[in-house]
PDB file of C-alpha atoms and ligand atoms in Angstrom:
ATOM      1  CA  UNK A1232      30.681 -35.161 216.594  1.00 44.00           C
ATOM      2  CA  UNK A1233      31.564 -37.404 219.575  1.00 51.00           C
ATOM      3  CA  UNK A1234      28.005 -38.490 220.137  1.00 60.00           C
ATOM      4  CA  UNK A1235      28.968 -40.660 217.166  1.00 82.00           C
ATOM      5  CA  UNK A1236      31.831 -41.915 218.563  1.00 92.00           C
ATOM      6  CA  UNK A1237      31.660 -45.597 219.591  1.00 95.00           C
ATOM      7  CA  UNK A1238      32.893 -46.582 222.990  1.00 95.00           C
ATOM      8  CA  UNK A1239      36.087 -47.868 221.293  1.00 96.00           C
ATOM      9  CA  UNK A1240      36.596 -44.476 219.514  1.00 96.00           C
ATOM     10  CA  UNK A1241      36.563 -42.973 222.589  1.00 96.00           C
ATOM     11  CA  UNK A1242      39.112 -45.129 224.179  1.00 97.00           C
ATOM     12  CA  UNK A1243      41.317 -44.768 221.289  1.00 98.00           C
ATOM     13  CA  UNK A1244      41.055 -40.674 221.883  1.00 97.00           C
ATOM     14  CA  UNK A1245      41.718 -40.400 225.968  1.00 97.00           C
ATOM     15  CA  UNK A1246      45.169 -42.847 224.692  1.00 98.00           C
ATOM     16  CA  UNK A1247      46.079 -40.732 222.239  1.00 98.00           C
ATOM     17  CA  UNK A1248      45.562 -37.549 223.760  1.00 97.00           C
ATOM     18  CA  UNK A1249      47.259 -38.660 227.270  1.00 97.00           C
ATOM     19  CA  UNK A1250      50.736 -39.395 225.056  1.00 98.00           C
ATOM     20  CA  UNK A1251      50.241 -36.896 222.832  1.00 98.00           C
ATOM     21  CA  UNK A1252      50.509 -34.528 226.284  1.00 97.00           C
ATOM     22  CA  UNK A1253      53.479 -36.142 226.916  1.00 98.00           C
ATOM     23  CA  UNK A1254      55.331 -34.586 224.074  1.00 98.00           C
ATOM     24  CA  UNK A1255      57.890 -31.864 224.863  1.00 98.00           C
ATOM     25  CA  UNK A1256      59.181 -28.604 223.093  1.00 98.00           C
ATOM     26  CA  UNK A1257      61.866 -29.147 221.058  1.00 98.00           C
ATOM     27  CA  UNK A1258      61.169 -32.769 220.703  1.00 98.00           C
ATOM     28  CA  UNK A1259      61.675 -35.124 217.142  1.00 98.00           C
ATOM     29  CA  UNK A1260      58.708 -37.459 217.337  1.00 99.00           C
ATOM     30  CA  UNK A1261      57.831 -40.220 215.552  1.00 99.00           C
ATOM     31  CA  UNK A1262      54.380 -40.254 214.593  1.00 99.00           C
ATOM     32  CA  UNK A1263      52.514 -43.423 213.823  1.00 98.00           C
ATOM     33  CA  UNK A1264      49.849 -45.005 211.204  1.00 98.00           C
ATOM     34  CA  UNK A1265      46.400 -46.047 211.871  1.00 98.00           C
ATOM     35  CA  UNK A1266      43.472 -44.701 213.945  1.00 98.00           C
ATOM     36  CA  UNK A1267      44.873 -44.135 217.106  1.00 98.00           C
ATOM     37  CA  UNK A1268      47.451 -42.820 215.680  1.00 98.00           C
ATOM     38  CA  UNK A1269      45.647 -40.292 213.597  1.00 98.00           C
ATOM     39  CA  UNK A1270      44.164 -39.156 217.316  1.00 98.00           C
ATOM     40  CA  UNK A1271      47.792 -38.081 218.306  1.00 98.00           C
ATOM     41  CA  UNK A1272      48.615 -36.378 215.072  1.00 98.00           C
ATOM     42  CA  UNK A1273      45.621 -33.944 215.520  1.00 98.00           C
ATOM     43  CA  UNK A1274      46.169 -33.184 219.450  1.00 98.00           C
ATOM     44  CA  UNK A1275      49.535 -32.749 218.206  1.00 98.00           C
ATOM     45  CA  UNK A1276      47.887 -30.464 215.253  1.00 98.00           C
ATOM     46  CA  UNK A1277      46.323 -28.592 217.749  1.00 98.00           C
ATOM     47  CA  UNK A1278      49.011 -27.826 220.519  1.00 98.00           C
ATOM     48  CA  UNK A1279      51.353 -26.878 217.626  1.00 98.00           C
ATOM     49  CA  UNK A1280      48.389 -24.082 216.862  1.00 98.00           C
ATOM     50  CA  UNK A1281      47.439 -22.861 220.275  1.00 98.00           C
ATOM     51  CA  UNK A1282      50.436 -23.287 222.470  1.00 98.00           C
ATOM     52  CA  UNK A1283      53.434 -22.758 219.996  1.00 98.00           C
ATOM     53  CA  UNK A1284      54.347 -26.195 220.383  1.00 98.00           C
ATOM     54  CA  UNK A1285      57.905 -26.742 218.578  1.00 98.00           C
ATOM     55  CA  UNK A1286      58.094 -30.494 217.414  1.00 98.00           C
ATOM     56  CA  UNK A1287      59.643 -32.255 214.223  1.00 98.00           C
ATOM     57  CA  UNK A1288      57.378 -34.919 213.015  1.00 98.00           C
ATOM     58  CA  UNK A1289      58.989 -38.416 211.045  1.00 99.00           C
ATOM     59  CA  UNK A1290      56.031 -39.848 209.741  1.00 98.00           C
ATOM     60  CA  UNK A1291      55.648 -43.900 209.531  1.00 98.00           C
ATOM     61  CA  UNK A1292      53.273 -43.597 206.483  1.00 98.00           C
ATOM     62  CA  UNK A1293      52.099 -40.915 203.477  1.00 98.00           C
ATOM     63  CA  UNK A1294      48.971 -41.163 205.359  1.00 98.00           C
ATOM     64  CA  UNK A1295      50.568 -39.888 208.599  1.00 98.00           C
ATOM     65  CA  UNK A1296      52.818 -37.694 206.337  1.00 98.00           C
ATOM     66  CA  UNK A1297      50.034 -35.925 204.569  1.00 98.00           C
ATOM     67  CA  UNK A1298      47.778 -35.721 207.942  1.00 98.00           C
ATOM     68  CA  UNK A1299      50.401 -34.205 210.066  1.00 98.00           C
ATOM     69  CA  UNK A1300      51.422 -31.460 207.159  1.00 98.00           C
ATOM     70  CA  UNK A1301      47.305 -30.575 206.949  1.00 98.00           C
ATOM     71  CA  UNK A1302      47.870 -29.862 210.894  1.00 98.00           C
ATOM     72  CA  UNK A1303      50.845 -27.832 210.604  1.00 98.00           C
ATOM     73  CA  UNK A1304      53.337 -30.136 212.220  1.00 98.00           C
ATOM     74  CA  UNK A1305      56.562 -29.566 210.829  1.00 98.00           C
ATOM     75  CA  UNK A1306      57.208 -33.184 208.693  1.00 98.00           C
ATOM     76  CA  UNK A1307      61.401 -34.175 208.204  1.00 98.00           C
ATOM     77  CA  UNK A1308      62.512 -37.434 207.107  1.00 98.00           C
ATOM     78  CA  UNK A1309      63.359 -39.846 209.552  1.00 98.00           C
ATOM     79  CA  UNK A1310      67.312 -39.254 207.938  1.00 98.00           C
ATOM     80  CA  UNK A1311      66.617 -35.023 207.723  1.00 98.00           C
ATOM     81  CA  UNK A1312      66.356 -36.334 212.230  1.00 98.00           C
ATOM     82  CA  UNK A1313      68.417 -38.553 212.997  1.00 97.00           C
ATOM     83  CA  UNK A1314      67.667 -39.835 216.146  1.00 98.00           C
ATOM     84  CA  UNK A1315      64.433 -39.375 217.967  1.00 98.00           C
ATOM     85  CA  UNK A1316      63.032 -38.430 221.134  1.00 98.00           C
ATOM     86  CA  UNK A1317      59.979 -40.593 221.192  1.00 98.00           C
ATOM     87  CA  UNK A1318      57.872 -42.363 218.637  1.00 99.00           C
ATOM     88  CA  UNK A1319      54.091 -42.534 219.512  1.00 99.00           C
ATOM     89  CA  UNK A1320      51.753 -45.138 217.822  1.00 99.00           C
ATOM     90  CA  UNK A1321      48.948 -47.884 218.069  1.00 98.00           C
ATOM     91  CA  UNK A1322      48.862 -51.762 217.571  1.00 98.00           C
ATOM     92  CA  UNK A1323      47.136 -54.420 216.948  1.00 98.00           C
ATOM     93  CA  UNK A1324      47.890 -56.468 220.173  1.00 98.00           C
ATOM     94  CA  UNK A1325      50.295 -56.518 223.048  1.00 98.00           C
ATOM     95  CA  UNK A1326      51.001 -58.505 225.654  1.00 98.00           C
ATOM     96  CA  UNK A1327      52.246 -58.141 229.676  1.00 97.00           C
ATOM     97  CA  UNK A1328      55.724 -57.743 228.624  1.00 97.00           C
ATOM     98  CA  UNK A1329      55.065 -55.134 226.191  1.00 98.00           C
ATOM     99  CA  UNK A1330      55.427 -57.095 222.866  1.00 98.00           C
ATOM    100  CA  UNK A1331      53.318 -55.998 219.908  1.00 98.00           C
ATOM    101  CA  UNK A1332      51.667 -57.302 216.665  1.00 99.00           C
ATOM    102  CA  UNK A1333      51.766 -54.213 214.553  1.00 98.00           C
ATOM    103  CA  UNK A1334      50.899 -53.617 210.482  1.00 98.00           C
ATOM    104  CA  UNK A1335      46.747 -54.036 210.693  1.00 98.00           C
ATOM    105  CA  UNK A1336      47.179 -50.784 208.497  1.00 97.00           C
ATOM    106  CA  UNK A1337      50.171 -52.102 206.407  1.00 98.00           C
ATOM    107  CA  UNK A1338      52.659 -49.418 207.592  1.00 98.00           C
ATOM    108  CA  UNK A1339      54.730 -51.854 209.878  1.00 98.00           C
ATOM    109  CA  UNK A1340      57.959 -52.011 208.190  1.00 98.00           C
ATOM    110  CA  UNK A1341      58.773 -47.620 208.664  1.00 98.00           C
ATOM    111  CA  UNK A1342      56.845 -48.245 211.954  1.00 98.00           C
ATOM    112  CA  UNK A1343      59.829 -50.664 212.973  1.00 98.00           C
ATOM    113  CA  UNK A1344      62.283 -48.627 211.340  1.00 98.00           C
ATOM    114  CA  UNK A1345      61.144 -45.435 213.035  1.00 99.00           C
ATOM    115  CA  UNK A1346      60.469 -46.869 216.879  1.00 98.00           C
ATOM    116  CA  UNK A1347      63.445 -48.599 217.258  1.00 98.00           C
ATOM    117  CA  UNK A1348      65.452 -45.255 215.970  1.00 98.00           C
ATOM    118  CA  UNK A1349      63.795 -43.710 218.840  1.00 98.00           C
ATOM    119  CA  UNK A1350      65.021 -43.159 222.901  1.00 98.00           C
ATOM    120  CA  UNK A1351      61.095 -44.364 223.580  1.00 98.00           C
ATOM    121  CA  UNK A1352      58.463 -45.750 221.782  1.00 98.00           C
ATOM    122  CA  UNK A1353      55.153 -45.242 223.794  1.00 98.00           C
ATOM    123  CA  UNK A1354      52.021 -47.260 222.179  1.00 98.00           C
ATOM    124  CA  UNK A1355      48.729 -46.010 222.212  1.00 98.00           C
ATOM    125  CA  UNK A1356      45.820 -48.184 222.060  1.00 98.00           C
ATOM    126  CA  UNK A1357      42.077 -49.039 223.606  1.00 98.00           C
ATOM    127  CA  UNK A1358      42.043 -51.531 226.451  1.00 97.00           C
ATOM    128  CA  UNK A1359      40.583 -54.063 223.875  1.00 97.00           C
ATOM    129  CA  UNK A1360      44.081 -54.535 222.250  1.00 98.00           C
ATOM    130  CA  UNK A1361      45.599 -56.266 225.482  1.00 98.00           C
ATOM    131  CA  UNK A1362      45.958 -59.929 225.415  1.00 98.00           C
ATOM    132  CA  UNK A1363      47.840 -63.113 227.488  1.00 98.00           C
ATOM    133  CA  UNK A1364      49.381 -64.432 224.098  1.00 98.00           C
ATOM    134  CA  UNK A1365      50.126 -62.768 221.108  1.00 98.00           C
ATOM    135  CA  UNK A1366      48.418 -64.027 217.955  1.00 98.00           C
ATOM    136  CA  UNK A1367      44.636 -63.563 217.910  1.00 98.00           C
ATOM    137  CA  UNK A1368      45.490 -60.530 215.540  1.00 98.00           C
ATOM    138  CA  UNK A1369      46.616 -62.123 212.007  1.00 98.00           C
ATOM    139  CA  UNK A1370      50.169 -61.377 212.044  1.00 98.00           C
ATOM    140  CA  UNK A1371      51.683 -58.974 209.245  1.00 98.00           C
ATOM    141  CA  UNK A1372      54.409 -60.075 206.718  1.00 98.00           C
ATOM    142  CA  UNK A1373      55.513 -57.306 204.235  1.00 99.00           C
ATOM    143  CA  UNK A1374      57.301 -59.618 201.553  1.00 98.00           C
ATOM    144  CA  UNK A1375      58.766 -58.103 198.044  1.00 98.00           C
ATOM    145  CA  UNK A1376      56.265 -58.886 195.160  1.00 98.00           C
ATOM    146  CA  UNK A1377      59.210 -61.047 193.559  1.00 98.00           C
ATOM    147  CA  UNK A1378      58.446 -64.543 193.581  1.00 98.00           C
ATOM    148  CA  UNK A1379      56.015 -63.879 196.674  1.00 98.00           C
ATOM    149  CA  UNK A1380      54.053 -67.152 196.550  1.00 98.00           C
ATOM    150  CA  UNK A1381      57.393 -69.222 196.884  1.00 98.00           C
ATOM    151  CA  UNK A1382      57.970 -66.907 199.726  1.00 98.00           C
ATOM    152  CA  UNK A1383      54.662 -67.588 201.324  1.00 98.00           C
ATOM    153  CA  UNK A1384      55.090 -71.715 201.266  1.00 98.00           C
ATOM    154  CA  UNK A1385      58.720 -70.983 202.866  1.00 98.00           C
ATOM    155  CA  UNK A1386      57.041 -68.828 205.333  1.00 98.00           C
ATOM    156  CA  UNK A1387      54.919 -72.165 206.215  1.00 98.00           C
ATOM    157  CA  UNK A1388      57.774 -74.590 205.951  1.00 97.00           C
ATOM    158  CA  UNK A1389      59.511 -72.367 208.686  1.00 97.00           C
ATOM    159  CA  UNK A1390      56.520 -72.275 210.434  1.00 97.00           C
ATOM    160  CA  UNK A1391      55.864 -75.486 211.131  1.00 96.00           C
ATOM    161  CA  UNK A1392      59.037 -75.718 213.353  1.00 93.00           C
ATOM    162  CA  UNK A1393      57.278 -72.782 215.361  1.00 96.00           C
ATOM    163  CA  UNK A1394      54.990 -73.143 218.679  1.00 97.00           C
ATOM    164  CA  UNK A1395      52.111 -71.612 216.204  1.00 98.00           C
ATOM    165  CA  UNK A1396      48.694 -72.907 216.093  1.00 98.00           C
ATOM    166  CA  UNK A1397      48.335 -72.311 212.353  1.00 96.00           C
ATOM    167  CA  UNK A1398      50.421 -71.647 209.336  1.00 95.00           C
ATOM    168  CA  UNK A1399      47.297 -70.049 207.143  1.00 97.00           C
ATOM    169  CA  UNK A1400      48.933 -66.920 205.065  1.00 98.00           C
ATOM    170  CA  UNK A1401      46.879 -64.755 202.828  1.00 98.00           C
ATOM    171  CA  UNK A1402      47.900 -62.230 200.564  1.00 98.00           C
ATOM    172  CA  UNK A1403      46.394 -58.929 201.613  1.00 98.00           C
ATOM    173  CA  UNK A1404      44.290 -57.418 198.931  1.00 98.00           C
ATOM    174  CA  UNK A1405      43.146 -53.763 198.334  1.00 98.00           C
ATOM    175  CA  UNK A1406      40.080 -54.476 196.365  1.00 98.00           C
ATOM    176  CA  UNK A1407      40.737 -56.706 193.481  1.00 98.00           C
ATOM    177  CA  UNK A1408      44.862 -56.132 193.515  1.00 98.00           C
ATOM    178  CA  UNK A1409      47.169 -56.902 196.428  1.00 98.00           C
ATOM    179  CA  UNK A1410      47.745 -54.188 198.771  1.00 98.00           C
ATOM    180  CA  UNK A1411      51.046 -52.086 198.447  1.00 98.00           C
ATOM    181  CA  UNK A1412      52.834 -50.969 201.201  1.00 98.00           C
ATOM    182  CA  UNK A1413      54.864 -47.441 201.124  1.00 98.00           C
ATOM    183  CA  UNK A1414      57.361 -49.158 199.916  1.00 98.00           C
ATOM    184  CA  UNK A1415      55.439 -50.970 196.897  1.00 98.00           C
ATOM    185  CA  UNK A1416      55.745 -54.437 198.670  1.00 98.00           C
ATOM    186  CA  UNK A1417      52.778 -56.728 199.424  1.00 98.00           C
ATOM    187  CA  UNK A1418      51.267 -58.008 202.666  1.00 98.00           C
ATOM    188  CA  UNK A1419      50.926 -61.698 203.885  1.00 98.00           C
ATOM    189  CA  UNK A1420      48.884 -61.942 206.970  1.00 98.00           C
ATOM    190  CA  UNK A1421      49.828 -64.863 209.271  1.00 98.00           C
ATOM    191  CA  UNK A1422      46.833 -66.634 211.104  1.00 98.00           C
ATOM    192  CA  UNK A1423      48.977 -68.507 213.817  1.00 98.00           C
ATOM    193  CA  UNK A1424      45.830 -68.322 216.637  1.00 98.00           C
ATOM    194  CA  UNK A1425      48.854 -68.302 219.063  1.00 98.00           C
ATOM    195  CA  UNK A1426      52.358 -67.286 219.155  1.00 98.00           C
ATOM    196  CA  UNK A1427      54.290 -69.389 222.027  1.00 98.00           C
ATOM    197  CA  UNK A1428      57.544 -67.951 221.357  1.00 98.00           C
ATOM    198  CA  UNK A1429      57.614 -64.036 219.521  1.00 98.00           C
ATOM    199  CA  UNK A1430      61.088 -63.745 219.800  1.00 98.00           C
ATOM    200  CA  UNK A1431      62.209 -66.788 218.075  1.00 98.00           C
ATOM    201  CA  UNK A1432      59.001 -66.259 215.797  1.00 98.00           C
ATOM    202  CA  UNK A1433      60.112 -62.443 214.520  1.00 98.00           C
ATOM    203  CA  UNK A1434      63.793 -63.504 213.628  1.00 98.00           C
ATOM    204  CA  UNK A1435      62.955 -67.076 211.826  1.00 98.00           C
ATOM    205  CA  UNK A1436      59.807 -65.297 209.740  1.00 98.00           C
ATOM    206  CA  UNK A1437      62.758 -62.122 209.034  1.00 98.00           C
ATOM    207  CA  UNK A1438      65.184 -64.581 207.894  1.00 98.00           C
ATOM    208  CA  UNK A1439      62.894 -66.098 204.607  1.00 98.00           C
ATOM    209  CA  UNK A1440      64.485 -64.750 201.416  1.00 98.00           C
ATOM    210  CA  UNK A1441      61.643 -62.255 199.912  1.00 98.00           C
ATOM    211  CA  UNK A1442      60.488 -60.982 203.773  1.00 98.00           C
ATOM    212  CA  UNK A1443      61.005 -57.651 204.093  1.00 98.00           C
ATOM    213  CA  UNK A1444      59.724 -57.002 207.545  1.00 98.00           C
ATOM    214  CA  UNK A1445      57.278 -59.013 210.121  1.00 98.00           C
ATOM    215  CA  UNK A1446      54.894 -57.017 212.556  1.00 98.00           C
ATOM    216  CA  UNK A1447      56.471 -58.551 215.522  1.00 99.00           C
ATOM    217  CA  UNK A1448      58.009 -55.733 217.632  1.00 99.00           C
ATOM    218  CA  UNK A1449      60.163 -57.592 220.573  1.00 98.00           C
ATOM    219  CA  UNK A1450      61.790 -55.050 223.263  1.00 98.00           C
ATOM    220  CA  UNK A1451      61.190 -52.098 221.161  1.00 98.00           C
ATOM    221  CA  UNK A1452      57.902 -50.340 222.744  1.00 98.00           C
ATOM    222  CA  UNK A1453      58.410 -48.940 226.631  1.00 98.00           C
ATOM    223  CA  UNK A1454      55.316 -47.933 227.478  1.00 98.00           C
ATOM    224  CA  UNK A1455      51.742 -48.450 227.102  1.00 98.00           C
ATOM    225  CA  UNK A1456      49.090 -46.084 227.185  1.00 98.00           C
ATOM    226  CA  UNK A1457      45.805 -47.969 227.806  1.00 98.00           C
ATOM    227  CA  UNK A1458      42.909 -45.871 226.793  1.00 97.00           C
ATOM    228  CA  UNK A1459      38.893 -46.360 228.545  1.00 97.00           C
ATOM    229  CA  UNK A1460      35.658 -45.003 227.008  1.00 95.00           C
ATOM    230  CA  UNK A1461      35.105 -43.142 229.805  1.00 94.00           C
ATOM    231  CA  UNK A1462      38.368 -41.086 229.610  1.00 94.00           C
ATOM    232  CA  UNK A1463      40.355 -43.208 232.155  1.00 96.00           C
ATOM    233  CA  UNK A1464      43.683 -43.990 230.897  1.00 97.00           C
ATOM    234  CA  UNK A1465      46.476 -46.415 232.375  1.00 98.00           C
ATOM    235  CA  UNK A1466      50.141 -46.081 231.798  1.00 98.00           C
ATOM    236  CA  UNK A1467      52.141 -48.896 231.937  1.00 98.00           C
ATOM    237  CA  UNK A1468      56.218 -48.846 232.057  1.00 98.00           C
ATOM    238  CA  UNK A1469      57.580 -51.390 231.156  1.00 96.00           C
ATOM    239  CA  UNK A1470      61.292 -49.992 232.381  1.00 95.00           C
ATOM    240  CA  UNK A1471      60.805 -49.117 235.847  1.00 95.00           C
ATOM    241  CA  UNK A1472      57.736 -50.935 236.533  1.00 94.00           C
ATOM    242  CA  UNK A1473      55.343 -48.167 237.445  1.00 95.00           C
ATOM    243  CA  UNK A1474      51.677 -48.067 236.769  1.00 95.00           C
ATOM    244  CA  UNK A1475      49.422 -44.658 236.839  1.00 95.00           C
ATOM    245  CA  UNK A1476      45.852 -44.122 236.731  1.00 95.00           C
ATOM    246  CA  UNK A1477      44.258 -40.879 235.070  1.00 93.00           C
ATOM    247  CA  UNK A1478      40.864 -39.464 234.657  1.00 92.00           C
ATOM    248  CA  UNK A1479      40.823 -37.142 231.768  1.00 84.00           C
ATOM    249  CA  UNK A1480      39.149 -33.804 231.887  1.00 74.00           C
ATOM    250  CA  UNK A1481      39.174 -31.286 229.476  1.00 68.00           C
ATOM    251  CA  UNK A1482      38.198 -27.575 231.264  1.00 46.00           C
ATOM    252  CA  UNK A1483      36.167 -29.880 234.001  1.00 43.00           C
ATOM    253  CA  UNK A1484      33.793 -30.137 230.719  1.00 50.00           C
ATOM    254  CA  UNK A1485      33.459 -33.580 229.659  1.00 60.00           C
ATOM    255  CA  UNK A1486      36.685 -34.538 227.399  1.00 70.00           C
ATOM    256  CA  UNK A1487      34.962 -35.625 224.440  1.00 73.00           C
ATOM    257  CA  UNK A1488      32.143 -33.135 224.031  1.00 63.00           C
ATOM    258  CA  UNK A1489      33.853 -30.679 221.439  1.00 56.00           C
ATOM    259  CA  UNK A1490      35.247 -33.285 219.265  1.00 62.00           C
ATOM    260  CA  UNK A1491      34.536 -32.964 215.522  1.00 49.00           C
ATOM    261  CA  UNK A1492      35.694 -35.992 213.759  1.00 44.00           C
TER     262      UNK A1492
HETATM  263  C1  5RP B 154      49.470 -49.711 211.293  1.00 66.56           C
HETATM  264  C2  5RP B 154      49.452 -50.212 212.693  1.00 66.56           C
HETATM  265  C3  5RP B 154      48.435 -49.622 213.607  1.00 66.56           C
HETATM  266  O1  5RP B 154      49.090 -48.982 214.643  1.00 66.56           O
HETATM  267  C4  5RP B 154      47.566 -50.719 214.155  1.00 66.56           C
HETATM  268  O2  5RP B 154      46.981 -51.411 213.056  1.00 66.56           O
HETATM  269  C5  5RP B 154      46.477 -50.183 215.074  1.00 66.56           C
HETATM  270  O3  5RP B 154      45.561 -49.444 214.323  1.00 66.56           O
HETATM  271  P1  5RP B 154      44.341 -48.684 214.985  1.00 66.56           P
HETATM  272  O4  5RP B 154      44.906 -47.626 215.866  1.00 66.56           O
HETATM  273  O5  5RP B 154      43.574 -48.120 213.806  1.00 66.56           O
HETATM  274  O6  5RP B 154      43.511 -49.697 215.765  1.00 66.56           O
HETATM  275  O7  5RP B 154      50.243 -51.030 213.099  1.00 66.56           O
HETATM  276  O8  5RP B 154      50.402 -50.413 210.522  1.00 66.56           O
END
């Protein structure tokens, strides 16, 4: 129950259920990977059960996939689509200008693929995620499993020519193997401390032979949804400039007291 939920938690709901009210009949969403994410896949769950909602989901992982089926959201391929409507999802960091690090769950390549197929990409995330310069968050490399160690030292020869404050890259492990993506690639996570330059960053890392995708996502999101524990949210456009300020209520009962995990 939400009594459990931490302060964080809570944040990470009032996002997720502000965008998640944003979604329209009719619409072709994209639904993202990761906690937050998860949040807007079950209000989602639940509006397609008690209002008739009509959406078509395109999942970003088979974790999203098999979540959003469980709720009764009608799952297509992101091909079976088309084009979308909107893409909702978190991230790991973003900055003023609406830049992200995304792939702390390893689901950044179809998360890429997905947004940018998308008229809007709206992120989702607790106020904790905002920062000044991209790069605190170790920065995601999905690489092919091919030769991936000589990938890694290229990955660190390019970097040195980067405004990075480290070139550290560790393979991300599930346990005692590597990790494997969706797409049955492996992870290298990036500890650069600071990323002076995410543009020119994102396209040098993409073109090393053996990357498949970085988590970089430059000009793709367009808005922010900044979630409090208190059930404030902030919504941030990047497009037009605008800034709002909610309270969420639920009933006028407090938002989070009927939440079952
Ligand atoms: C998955 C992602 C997630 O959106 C990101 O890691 C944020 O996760 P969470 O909402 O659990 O904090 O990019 O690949």
């Amino acid at each position: 129950m939400t009594g459990d939920l931490s302060p964080i938690d809570k944040a990470k709901y009032a996002a997720a259920r502000r965008a998640a009210d944003m979604v329209q009949d009719g619409m072709r969403v994209g639904l993202g990977t990761g906690s937050t994410a998860a949040w807007m896949v079950r209000r989602l769950g639940e509006r397609v059960q008690d209002e008739g909602l009509r959406i078509k989901g395109v999942p970003t992982s088979t974790r999203t996939a098999q979540l959003a089926r469980e709720l009764g959201i009608e799952v297509v391929s992101l091909d079976q689509a088309g084009w979308l409507d909107l893409t909702i999802d978190g991230a790991d960091e973003f900055d003023g200008d609406l830049n992200l690090i995304k792939g702390g769950g390893g689901a950044h390549l179809q998360e890429k693929i997905v947004a940018t197929a998308s008229d809007q990409m709206i992120v989702i995330a607790d106020a904790g995620k905002e920062v000044e310069t991209l790069g605190a968050f170790p920065l995601p490399v999905e690489v092919i499993p091919f030769g991936w160690q000589t990938t890694r030292t290229l990955i660190q020869e390019a970097l040195d020519t980067m405004d990075v404050l480290g070139t550290s890259a560790t393979l991300r492990m599930n346990g005692e193997a590597p990790f494997v993506t969706d797409e049955g690639n492996h992870i290298l996570d990036l500890r650069l401390q600071r990323i002076g330059n995410p543009r020119q960053t994102a396209l040098v890392l993409n073109q090393v032979p053996g990357v498949v995708e970085n988590g970089l996502f430059i000009d793709i999101c367009d808005k922010v949804v900044i979630g409090h524990g208190d059930g404030r949210v902030e919504l941030r456009d990047i497009n037009d400039g605008t800034f709002e300020l909610d309270q969420l209520v639920d009933g006028g009962e407090n938002l989070f007291s009927d939440l079952a995990d």
